[in-house]
XYZ file of C-alpha atoms in Angstrom:
664
model
C 0.000 0.000 0.000
C 1.451 3.362 -1.078
C 2.618 5.622 1.751
C 0.575 8.799 2.141
C 2.310 11.473 4.239
C -0.867 13.520 4.692
C -2.350 10.679 6.747
C 0.569 10.779 9.172
C 0.107 14.543 9.320
C -3.588 14.086 10.068
C -2.460 11.872 12.944
C -0.357 14.816 14.131
C -3.428 17.071 14.182
C -5.336 14.386 16.073
C -2.747 13.681 18.744
C -1.922 17.372 19.096
C -5.542 18.213 19.842
C -5.818 15.363 22.357
C -2.629 16.399 24.161
C -3.744 20.040 24.370
C -7.174 18.970 25.610
C -5.744 16.807 28.370
C -3.217 19.482 29.334
C -6.186 21.736 30.168
C -4.055 24.684 29.156
C -5.796 27.993 29.868
C -5.084 31.327 28.161
C -6.905 34.463 29.355
C -9.435 32.310 31.197
C -10.280 30.162 28.153
C -9.255 26.554 27.616
C -7.209 25.775 24.522
C -8.616 22.990 22.319
C -11.637 22.431 24.565
C -12.929 19.975 21.953
C -9.552 18.269 21.579
C -11.013 14.916 22.581
C -12.253 14.755 18.961
C -8.728 13.756 17.997
C -9.657 10.218 19.020
C -12.584 10.232 16.585
C -10.207 11.254 13.794
C -7.851 8.442 14.826
C -10.755 6.009 14.434
C -11.406 7.206 10.864
C -7.722 6.850 9.969
C -7.540 3.412 11.556
C -10.675 2.200 9.765
C -9.312 3.450 6.443
C -5.811 1.964 6.723
C -6.783 -1.394 8.210
C -9.663 -1.948 5.781
C -7.503 -0.920 2.828
C -4.869 -3.459 3.832
C -7.407 -6.235 4.416
C -9.175 -5.541 1.104
C -5.934 -5.559 -0.903
C -4.800 -8.825 0.678
C -8.210 -10.447 0.211
C -8.237 -9.442 -3.458
C -4.792 -10.969 -3.961
C -5.598 -14.096 -1.939
C -2.891 -13.343 0.634
C -4.989 -12.418 3.672
C -4.401 -14.420 6.852
C -6.114 -13.937 10.209
C -2.945 -15.084 11.958
C -0.800 -12.560 10.093
C -3.356 -9.813 10.706
C -3.331 -10.234 14.474
C 0.444 -10.639 14.541
C 0.729 -7.270 12.799
C -1.707 -5.729 15.292
C 0.299 -7.131 18.210
C 3.567 -5.782 16.810
C 1.953 -2.388 16.251
C 0.178 -2.054 19.606
C 1.847 -4.094 22.342
C 5.552 -3.083 22.543
C 4.961 0.633 23.140
C 1.953 -0.100 25.359
C 4.080 -2.452 27.471
C 6.732 0.241 27.986
C 4.176 2.808 29.109
C 2.376 0.368 31.413
C 5.657 -0.655 33.053
C 6.671 2.973 33.585
C 3.239 3.905 34.944
C 3.258 0.882 37.269
C 6.655 1.852 38.712
C 5.521 5.407 39.514
C 2.066 4.481 40.851
C 3.131 3.172 44.315
C 5.123 6.369 44.905
C 2.411 8.915 44.052
C -0.982 7.223 44.333
C -3.014 6.739 47.486
C -3.841 3.134 48.428
C -7.380 3.432 47.065
C -6.140 5.019 43.831
C -3.455 2.334 43.544
C -6.082 -0.372 43.791
C -8.108 1.294 41.040
C -4.932 1.664 38.975
C -4.385 -2.087 39.275
C -7.800 -2.693 37.768
C -7.016 -0.305 34.937
C -3.726 -2.140 34.239
C -5.583 -5.426 33.843
C -8.273 -3.898 31.673
C -5.696 -2.156 29.462
C -3.731 -5.345 28.845
C -6.873 -7.369 28.149
C -8.446 -4.541 26.101
C -11.624 -3.972 28.058
C -10.642 -0.684 29.705
C -13.522 1.146 28.004
C -15.915 -1.013 30.039
C -13.759 -0.669 33.165
C -13.850 3.133 33.027
C -17.519 3.158 32.028
C -18.330 2.025 35.571
C -15.942 4.531 37.165
C -16.265 8.334 37.150
C -17.338 10.217 34.031
C -14.598 10.703 31.398
C -14.826 14.483 31.777
C -14.908 14.469 35.601
C -11.998 16.248 37.275
C -11.050 13.133 39.244
C -10.738 11.158 35.994
C -7.780 13.356 35.050
C -5.885 11.653 37.899
C -6.279 8.161 36.414
C -3.040 7.405 34.528
C -4.514 4.864 32.107
C -7.884 6.435 31.336
C -6.854 7.071 27.725
C -6.441 3.360 26.983
C -10.215 3.143 26.515
C -9.768 4.050 22.842
C -7.293 1.199 22.260
C -9.837 -1.197 23.726
C -12.587 0.100 21.440
C -10.332 -0.410 18.416
C -9.278 -3.922 19.365
C -12.870 -4.947 20.109
C -13.834 -3.675 16.653
C -10.999 -5.599 15.007
C -11.960 -8.833 16.736
C -14.986 -9.052 14.447
C -14.281 -6.810 11.464
C -11.728 -9.052 9.658
C -14.168 -11.957 9.929
C -16.897 -9.787 8.417
C -14.604 -8.838 5.540
C -13.814 -12.504 4.895
C -17.541 -13.311 4.799
C -18.110 -10.463 2.325
C -15.179 -11.363 0.088
C -17.400 -13.234 -2.345
C -20.007 -10.503 -2.838
C -19.889 -7.463 -5.080
C -18.270 -4.214 -3.991
C -21.642 -2.442 -4.004
C -23.160 -5.006 -1.637
C -20.165 -4.747 0.684
C -20.372 -0.973 0.783
C -24.130 -0.907 1.322
C -23.817 -3.348 4.211
C -21.011 -1.369 5.869
C -22.945 1.851 5.295
C -26.025 0.323 6.947
C -23.966 -0.763 9.954
C -22.380 2.692 10.198
C -25.774 4.391 9.997
C -27.221 2.124 12.699
C -24.231 2.848 14.948
C -24.551 6.607 14.377
C -28.281 6.582 15.096
C -27.674 4.663 18.321
C -25.010 7.210 19.303
C -27.411 10.060 18.595
C -30.131 8.381 20.670
C -27.825 7.721 23.639
C -26.084 11.115 23.500
C -28.858 12.779 25.483
C -29.643 9.798 27.674
C -26.556 7.827 28.704
C -23.548 10.110 28.227
C -20.858 7.775 29.562
C -22.163 4.616 27.899
C -22.414 6.491 24.621
C -18.837 7.700 25.012
C -17.216 4.358 25.862
C -19.218 1.664 24.043
C -17.769 0.196 20.822
C -21.201 0.041 19.169
C -21.547 3.838 19.346
C -18.007 4.342 18.023
C -18.135 1.770 15.231
C -19.566 4.247 12.702
C -16.379 6.330 12.843
C -14.222 3.321 12.008
C -16.731 2.173 9.390
C -16.699 5.522 7.579
C -12.952 5.040 7.218
C -13.631 1.502 5.982
C -16.115 2.731 3.379
C -13.568 5.204 2.065
C -10.970 2.430 1.876
C -13.247 0.337 -0.359
C -13.567 3.153 -2.898
C -11.311 2.245 -5.862
C -7.898 3.765 -5.221
C -8.949 4.890 -1.750
C -9.832 8.331 -3.116
C -13.120 10.026 -3.950
C -13.120 10.661 -7.699
C -14.792 14.056 -8.015
C -13.211 16.448 -10.492
C -12.984 20.234 -10.568
C -12.332 22.968 -8.035
C -14.843 21.403 -5.638
C -12.682 18.334 -5.167
C -9.406 20.263 -5.298
C -10.112 22.266 -2.156
C -12.150 19.748 -0.160
C -9.144 18.832 2.054
C -8.944 22.474 3.150
C -12.660 22.404 3.910
C -12.105 19.202 5.869
C -9.279 20.695 7.905
C -11.411 23.752 8.727
C -14.235 21.445 9.832
C -11.872 19.611 12.177
C -10.290 22.747 13.625
C -13.683 24.411 14.016
C -15.030 21.442 15.952
C -11.950 21.290 18.185
C -12.343 24.997 18.958
C -16.097 24.983 19.625
C -16.996 21.583 21.103
C -16.960 21.385 24.914
C -17.308 18.710 27.579
C -21.061 19.343 27.499
C -21.444 18.822 23.739
C -23.522 15.750 22.898
C -20.849 13.311 21.734
C -20.592 11.077 19.824
C -23.680 12.177 17.940
C -24.735 13.735 14.654
C -22.648 16.742 15.688
C -19.551 14.532 15.584
C -20.056 14.179 11.837
C -18.355 17.582 11.528
C -14.809 16.443 12.445
C -15.317 12.880 11.195
C -16.377 13.990 7.712
C -13.550 16.519 7.846
C -11.117 13.621 8.189
C -12.875 11.756 5.358
C -12.544 14.813 3.089
C -8.812 15.133 3.796
C -8.103 11.455 3.114
C -10.568 11.028 0.258
C -9.848 14.222 -1.694
C -6.108 14.517 -1.004
C -4.298 16.187 -3.899
C -1.001 18.111 -4.083
C -2.688 21.376 -5.166
C -4.767 21.795 -2.026
C -3.268 24.208 0.565
C -4.183 21.929 3.463
C -2.432 18.955 1.859
C 0.660 21.078 1.230
C 0.650 22.060 4.898
C -0.032 18.545 6.139
C 2.722 17.102 3.948
C 5.376 19.222 5.667
C 8.161 17.448 7.539
C 7.132 18.794 10.932
C 3.587 17.422 10.709
C 4.768 14.096 9.308
C 7.365 13.756 12.085
C 4.750 14.263 14.810
C 2.426 11.874 12.998
C 5.066 9.145 13.014
C 5.359 9.283 16.815
C 1.636 9.922 17.363
C 0.853 6.486 18.827
C 3.644 6.663 21.401
C 2.808 10.302 22.133
C -0.816 9.346 22.759
C 0.300 6.603 25.149
C 2.775 8.718 27.128
C 1.020 12.053 27.512
C -1.876 11.042 29.750
C 0.002 9.230 32.542
C 2.528 12.083 32.584
C -0.236 14.678 32.989
C -2.048 12.502 35.549
C 1.031 12.043 37.723
C 1.917 15.737 37.493
C -1.598 16.553 38.709
C -1.303 14.116 41.613
C 2.152 15.416 42.527
C 1.340 19.109 42.221
C -2.424 19.174 42.926
C -3.134 20.180 39.338
C -0.929 21.486 36.514
C -2.466 24.846 35.686
C 1.021 26.399 35.794
C 2.016 26.973 32.117
C 5.617 25.979 32.882
C 4.498 22.626 34.288
C 2.124 22.072 31.357
C 4.968 22.773 28.942
C 7.219 20.398 30.867
C 4.599 17.657 30.562
C 4.224 18.186 26.823
C 7.978 18.281 26.132
C 8.575 15.185 28.264
C 5.794 13.351 26.429
C 7.268 14.237 23.028
C 10.793 13.157 24.013
C 9.612 9.834 25.437
C 7.384 9.304 22.394
C 10.291 9.825 20.006
C 12.523 7.458 21.996
C 9.781 4.818 22.112
C 9.104 5.130 18.380
C 12.820 4.922 17.563
C 13.903 2.093 19.853
C 10.711 0.166 20.577
C 8.057 0.600 17.884
C 10.341 0.392 14.862
C 12.448 -2.660 15.836
C 9.522 -4.748 17.090
C 7.615 -4.327 13.831
C 10.346 -6.188 11.958
C 9.886 -9.954 12.003
C 13.518 -10.375 10.939
C 14.679 -8.639 14.115
C 12.151 -10.199 16.494
C 10.692 -13.556 15.526
C 7.202 -14.451 16.727
C 8.602 -16.563 19.563
C 11.123 -13.932 20.632
C 8.467 -11.227 20.410
C 6.074 -13.261 22.556
C 8.692 -13.792 25.271
C 10.015 -10.215 25.393
C 6.595 -8.552 25.305
C 4.469 -11.260 26.892
C 6.576 -11.764 30.029
C 6.241 -8.210 31.432
C 2.569 -8.102 30.454
C 1.942 -11.357 32.324
C 3.828 -9.950 35.319
C 1.732 -6.793 35.275
C -1.446 -8.882 35.125
C -0.318 -10.887 38.152
C 0.575 -7.799 40.189
C -2.672 -6.121 39.182
C -4.729 -9.143 40.203
C -2.975 -9.389 43.580
C -3.505 -5.710 44.348
C -7.140 -5.888 43.290
C -7.654 -8.694 45.764
C -6.749 -6.410 48.654
C -9.352 -4.451 50.589
C -9.254 -0.661 50.300
C -9.622 -0.229 54.046
C -6.707 -2.606 54.674
C -4.596 -0.395 52.417
C -4.867 2.453 54.943
C -2.838 0.414 57.379
C -1.849 3.278 59.682
C -5.441 4.270 60.531
C -6.779 2.556 63.689
C -9.787 0.294 62.961
C -12.030 2.217 65.373
C -11.211 5.470 63.543
C -12.347 4.039 60.182
C -15.977 4.188 61.337
C -15.849 7.992 61.265
C -15.508 7.957 57.453
C -18.950 6.416 57.021
C -22.048 8.262 55.859
C -25.588 7.914 57.155
C -27.134 4.446 57.061
C -30.864 4.003 57.360
C -31.982 2.690 60.751
C -34.379 0.220 59.142
C -33.067 -3.116 57.932
C -34.462 -3.103 54.374
C -31.570 -1.401 52.562
C -28.392 0.202 53.903
C -28.247 3.127 51.473
C -30.380 6.247 51.592
C -29.568 7.561 48.126
C -30.254 6.322 44.582
C -32.811 3.667 45.470
C -34.582 2.007 42.525
C -38.026 2.787 43.963
C -37.056 6.408 44.596
C -40.606 7.749 44.112
C -42.014 5.545 46.876
C -42.164 6.914 50.420
C -40.883 3.554 51.679
C -37.525 4.237 50.013
C -37.038 7.546 51.844
C -34.875 7.290 54.956
C -36.199 8.129 58.383
C -34.194 10.441 60.632
C -34.450 11.354 64.285
C -37.117 10.124 66.695
C -39.042 7.468 64.805
C -42.191 7.736 66.907
C -42.711 11.450 66.236
C -44.619 12.948 63.323
C -42.466 14.049 60.392
C -41.624 17.711 60.937
C -38.909 18.222 58.329
C -37.497 16.917 55.050
C -33.844 16.932 54.033
C -33.651 16.829 50.238
C -31.029 17.267 47.526
C -28.147 15.436 45.898
C -25.460 13.300 47.565
C -24.534 16.239 49.822
C -27.954 15.910 51.459
C -27.210 12.241 52.042
C -23.843 13.220 53.549
C -25.491 15.732 55.922
C -28.106 13.230 57.094
C -26.018 11.698 59.896
C -25.609 15.110 61.512
C -29.298 16.033 61.226
C -30.317 12.575 62.439
C -28.247 13.001 65.620
C -29.611 16.495 66.284
C -33.210 15.446 65.600
C -32.876 12.368 67.791
C -31.561 14.491 70.657
C -34.376 17.029 70.286
C -37.174 14.488 69.757
C -37.896 15.431 66.144
C -38.462 13.236 63.107
C -37.714 13.770 59.448
C -37.171 12.110 56.089
C -34.114 12.097 53.837
C -34.837 12.213 50.088
C -31.653 12.277 48.023
C -30.520 11.382 44.521
C -26.990 11.807 43.162
C -26.591 14.779 40.849
C -30.124 16.022 41.547
C -30.494 19.249 43.567
C -34.274 18.623 43.463
C -35.143 22.258 42.847
C -38.330 23.150 41.017
C -37.879 24.118 37.361
C -34.290 22.821 37.182
C -33.038 19.887 35.109
C -29.443 18.669 35.527
C -27.846 17.102 32.468
C -27.582 13.539 33.709
C -28.723 11.782 30.550
C -31.846 9.675 30.433
C -33.354 8.180 32.449
C -31.497 10.086 35.190
C -32.467 13.632 34.150
C -36.117 12.624 33.996
C -35.837 10.935 37.382
C -34.526 14.177 38.921
C -37.574 16.056 37.647
C -39.954 13.279 38.728
C -38.555 13.154 42.249
C -38.603 16.958 42.650
C -42.281 17.001 41.665
C -43.042 14.034 43.949
C -41.464 15.755 46.973
C -43.433 18.973 46.410
C -46.617 16.932 46.093
C -45.763 15.127 49.365
C -45.164 18.436 51.189
C -48.514 19.801 50.021
C -50.424 16.642 50.899
C -48.869 16.195 54.343
C -48.416 19.852 55.344
C -44.708 19.395 56.110
C -43.643 22.551 57.998
C -39.905 22.533 57.175
C -37.903 21.590 54.059
C -34.089 21.691 54.040
C -32.222 21.782 50.721
C -28.606 20.625 50.717
C -26.603 20.128 47.525
C -23.209 20.557 45.989
C -24.343 23.873 44.544
C -21.101 24.754 42.801
C -21.264 21.461 40.907
C -24.009 23.008 38.781
C -22.143 26.281 38.153
C -18.384 25.710 38.482
C -17.674 22.142 39.466
C -14.117 22.217 40.793
C -11.908 24.814 42.532
C -9.773 25.091 39.388
C -9.264 27.925 36.933
C -11.265 26.105 34.258
C -13.882 24.803 36.782
C -13.093 21.179 35.908
C -16.120 18.967 35.370
C -19.395 20.834 35.826
C -22.880 19.306 35.751
C -24.755 21.360 33.167
C -28.302 22.548 33.861
C -31.323 24.080 32.162
C -34.934 24.946 32.713
C -36.921 21.888 31.524
C -37.601 21.996 27.793
C -35.173 24.853 27.151
C -31.576 24.965 25.880
C -28.681 23.819 28.049
C -26.553 26.578 29.557
C -23.536 27.602 27.494
C -21.567 29.530 30.102
C -20.894 29.884 33.795
C -23.031 33.027 33.939
C -25.962 31.248 32.286
C -25.696 28.458 34.850
C -25.695 30.888 37.783
C -28.733 32.658 36.299
C -30.615 29.383 35.766
C -29.744 28.149 39.268
C -30.820 31.465 40.794
C -34.146 31.467 38.984
C -34.768 27.862 40.091
C -33.983 28.764 43.711
C -36.491 31.622 43.593
C -39.150 29.432 41.956
C -38.580 26.695 44.536
C -39.030 29.122 47.432
C -42.250 30.452 45.942
C -43.748 26.993 45.370
C -42.811 25.581 48.787
C -43.901 28.722 50.637
C -47.232 28.485 48.819
C -47.435 24.894 50.080
C -47.028 26.196 53.635
C -43.441 25.091 54.216
C -40.517 27.077 55.536
C -37.308 26.658 53.532
C -33.710 26.368 54.710
C -30.799 26.177 52.293
C -27.498 24.651 53.379
C -24.464 26.267 51.760
C -21.905 23.965 50.185
C -19.447 22.334 52.572
C -15.769 23.207 52.057
C -14.282 21.192 49.193
C -11.052 19.662 50.491
C -8.014 19.213 48.260
C -7.180 15.630 49.257
C -8.794 12.314 50.099
C -9.325 12.333 53.894
C -8.310 8.671 54.240
C -4.984 9.464 52.613
C -4.479 12.499 54.868
C -5.342 10.661 58.090
C -3.197 7.710 57.045
C -0.245 10.107 56.810
C -1.291 11.710 60.105
C -1.251 8.411 61.989
C 1.923 7.254 60.258
C 4.089 10.370 60.568
C 2.274 12.752 62.933
C 3.227 16.399 62.610
C 0.931 19.069 61.239
C -0.333 17.135 58.223
C -4.021 17.760 59.049
C -3.624 21.535 58.956
C -1.199 21.573 56.043
C -3.510 19.423 53.908
C -6.767 21.253 54.669
C -8.242 23.815 52.301
C -7.973 27.389 53.543
C -11.050 29.384 54.506
C -9.986 32.006 51.979
C -9.840 29.458 49.140
C -13.224 28.039 50.131
C -14.807 31.486 50.160
C -13.268 32.360 46.795
C -14.598 29.151 45.239
C -18.134 29.220 46.656
C -18.657 32.974 47.062
C -20.531 33.550 43.804
C -23.028 30.755 44.424
C -23.400 31.608 48.110
C -24.228 35.193 47.142
C -27.052 33.860 44.961
C -28.295 31.641 47.793
C -28.188 34.665 50.101
C -30.225 36.685 47.611
C -32.921 33.989 47.576
C -32.859 33.655 51.374
C -33.538 37.387 51.676
C -36.725 37.157 49.616
C -38.856 36.018 52.535
C -38.832 35.658 56.296
C -39.801 32.035 55.690
C -36.427 31.307 54.048
C -33.036 30.949 55.739
C -29.458 30.089 54.780
C -27.129 28.027 56.989
C -23.430 27.574 56.276
C -21.508 24.620 57.814
C -18.291 26.531 57.080
C -19.217 28.799 60.004
C -18.278 25.847 62.215
C -15.792 23.909 60.092
C -13.618 26.880 59.107
C -11.471 29.257 61.127
C -12.127 32.844 59.907
C -8.532 33.438 58.768
C -7.325 29.860 58.871
C -8.252 26.454 57.509
C -11.413 24.396 57.039
C -10.776 21.333 59.128
C -10.609 17.736 57.874
C -11.351 16.458 61.356
C -9.620 15.945 64.676
C -7.458 13.176 66.150
C -10.540 11.168 67.107
C -12.596 11.354 63.895
C -12.760 12.529 60.307
C -15.430 15.053 59.358
C -15.371 13.878 55.724
C -15.998 10.628 53.863
C -14.225 11.946 50.757
C -12.970 15.329 49.587
C -16.387 17.033 49.543
C -18.896 14.868 51.473
C -19.381 15.060 55.231
C -19.267 11.858 57.278
C -20.815 10.683 60.545
C -17.738 12.102 62.269
C -18.924 15.644 61.565
C -21.975 15.172 63.785
C -20.238 16.022 67.052
C -18.932 19.414 65.868
C -22.051 20.341 63.891
C -24.628 19.222 66.475
C -25.609 22.694 67.724
C -25.445 24.112 64.194
C -27.802 21.328 63.047
C -30.184 21.980 65.946
C -30.429 25.620 64.863
C -31.063 24.474 61.303
C -33.957 22.266 62.455
C -35.487 25.153 64.378
């Protein structure tokens, strides 16, 4: 197959956009390449084109062999991947917390066995801030490719005896079905849509369709065809510049960069300005090392973030990029190139040299996975571990009080306080309400009051507010909010307390670019496109909620967001019990940083609280934070947090009087 330099250069554009996206580089408050994740979609098109072209040529000449095909794939993928996995595994015990190390072990196994897309599907969202700390998150795309190529060669063999038109119509039908499924899931199951091979197959198949065109080029004459590569490049760059983490993807919108890649490959000609640019030595050079660069950049960024609590510093970002490029070049030169040559490394020699470390990594990963997370925090006394827990329902039916399947039924709502008393208050909201429940339960029990906890993750349960959770979750948020209001009206509940991670719906993380933010809208309207739009939508929903609940006869109390700590409390207390010193104070977020992060949203909560005498605002930071000091993790006898932003049962003792005032 004839070498085409513009394809390597297109790889350079793809990997460059991905690296910039994951660097989270910010200039004048704006992220560079905020849609850079689309580089992976372009990679899929290139892969589908090249692999299908090779299979088709070998089938036509009678030389295709499944054994040879997978040997080539192994030589292409495994040597560089093995190097990166070994390097990442050596650094992990030094920088990662025990819990993160255990998760890393699972990601090692899933990367080697090519199911990491499914592994990460059941972890945090791809765009979540915490996901940027997972060194092997990016291997999901390799898994999608290899899952596709498990079946695709067999399909091509089955279609070898049919006409070209039939083959192309069948592949087109499969691509269309995959795209329609992606479009359907894009507004319903964001993470599944992102990670599943069936919703990514259309991108690979469009490359395959182009490969089956005679000559691998679209034969359209005239000026239209001559400048289509430039149009394609503009489509790609435009998408990279305008897509965001909240863009429905993959979906029909993703056709913009995907067709851009098809236009560049299919209409490539030496007269087009884009092809001239893409054929330059610099682009080709980056394209040649693109696979190794893709492998190296993410663990480097992840470890820099863990080591430095983020890498917003431009110097550190630049260091990460330069280091990635240097390691990529070295890997391409001394690993990728030699291992592709059967004359240098026979199949048996290749299997031993590459297979042995991979088998060792699998063994280590399996052993680490078999360990308990709590046992990993070996310095923390067993009796102290209980303080990390959150509220558990007193009844025996189910231990959890959040995200029950029968969430609309009163039986699924958790009782708090004195069980024999009439319900005098509700605590409702997202997982932060669930985290506050232990404290309110203790205060209510002491004062002889009874209440109900109604919580659902990612659902602030405000009237006229829909969080972008995908279906069925977004619809469930709206259903539960309506059900609670109906319950308050029917039962004349005198007090309703709203507690949520309010900043999550405006600016999700205490970072310059806000990290992952749960988008919101008024039901039936457009999703917010900016931080200011989100604060306006949240504010309007707060005001509407107050009006509707006051009309129902209830008094409203809002709980301001708890201080968002910088570290995992288990990790901090493990260091405290192991080394002593001032680690608790040094690790805690400062009161100033907390106020700077939450001030905008708290001001909007304050505005709503001032609308009526029947509305109040209560801030746990008044107790947890020193005015000019830190917001405490806990004390030597208990943690106040279960993770970096959720309170635990340990907070009850210091917040008891504050909670009693909240209930009154």
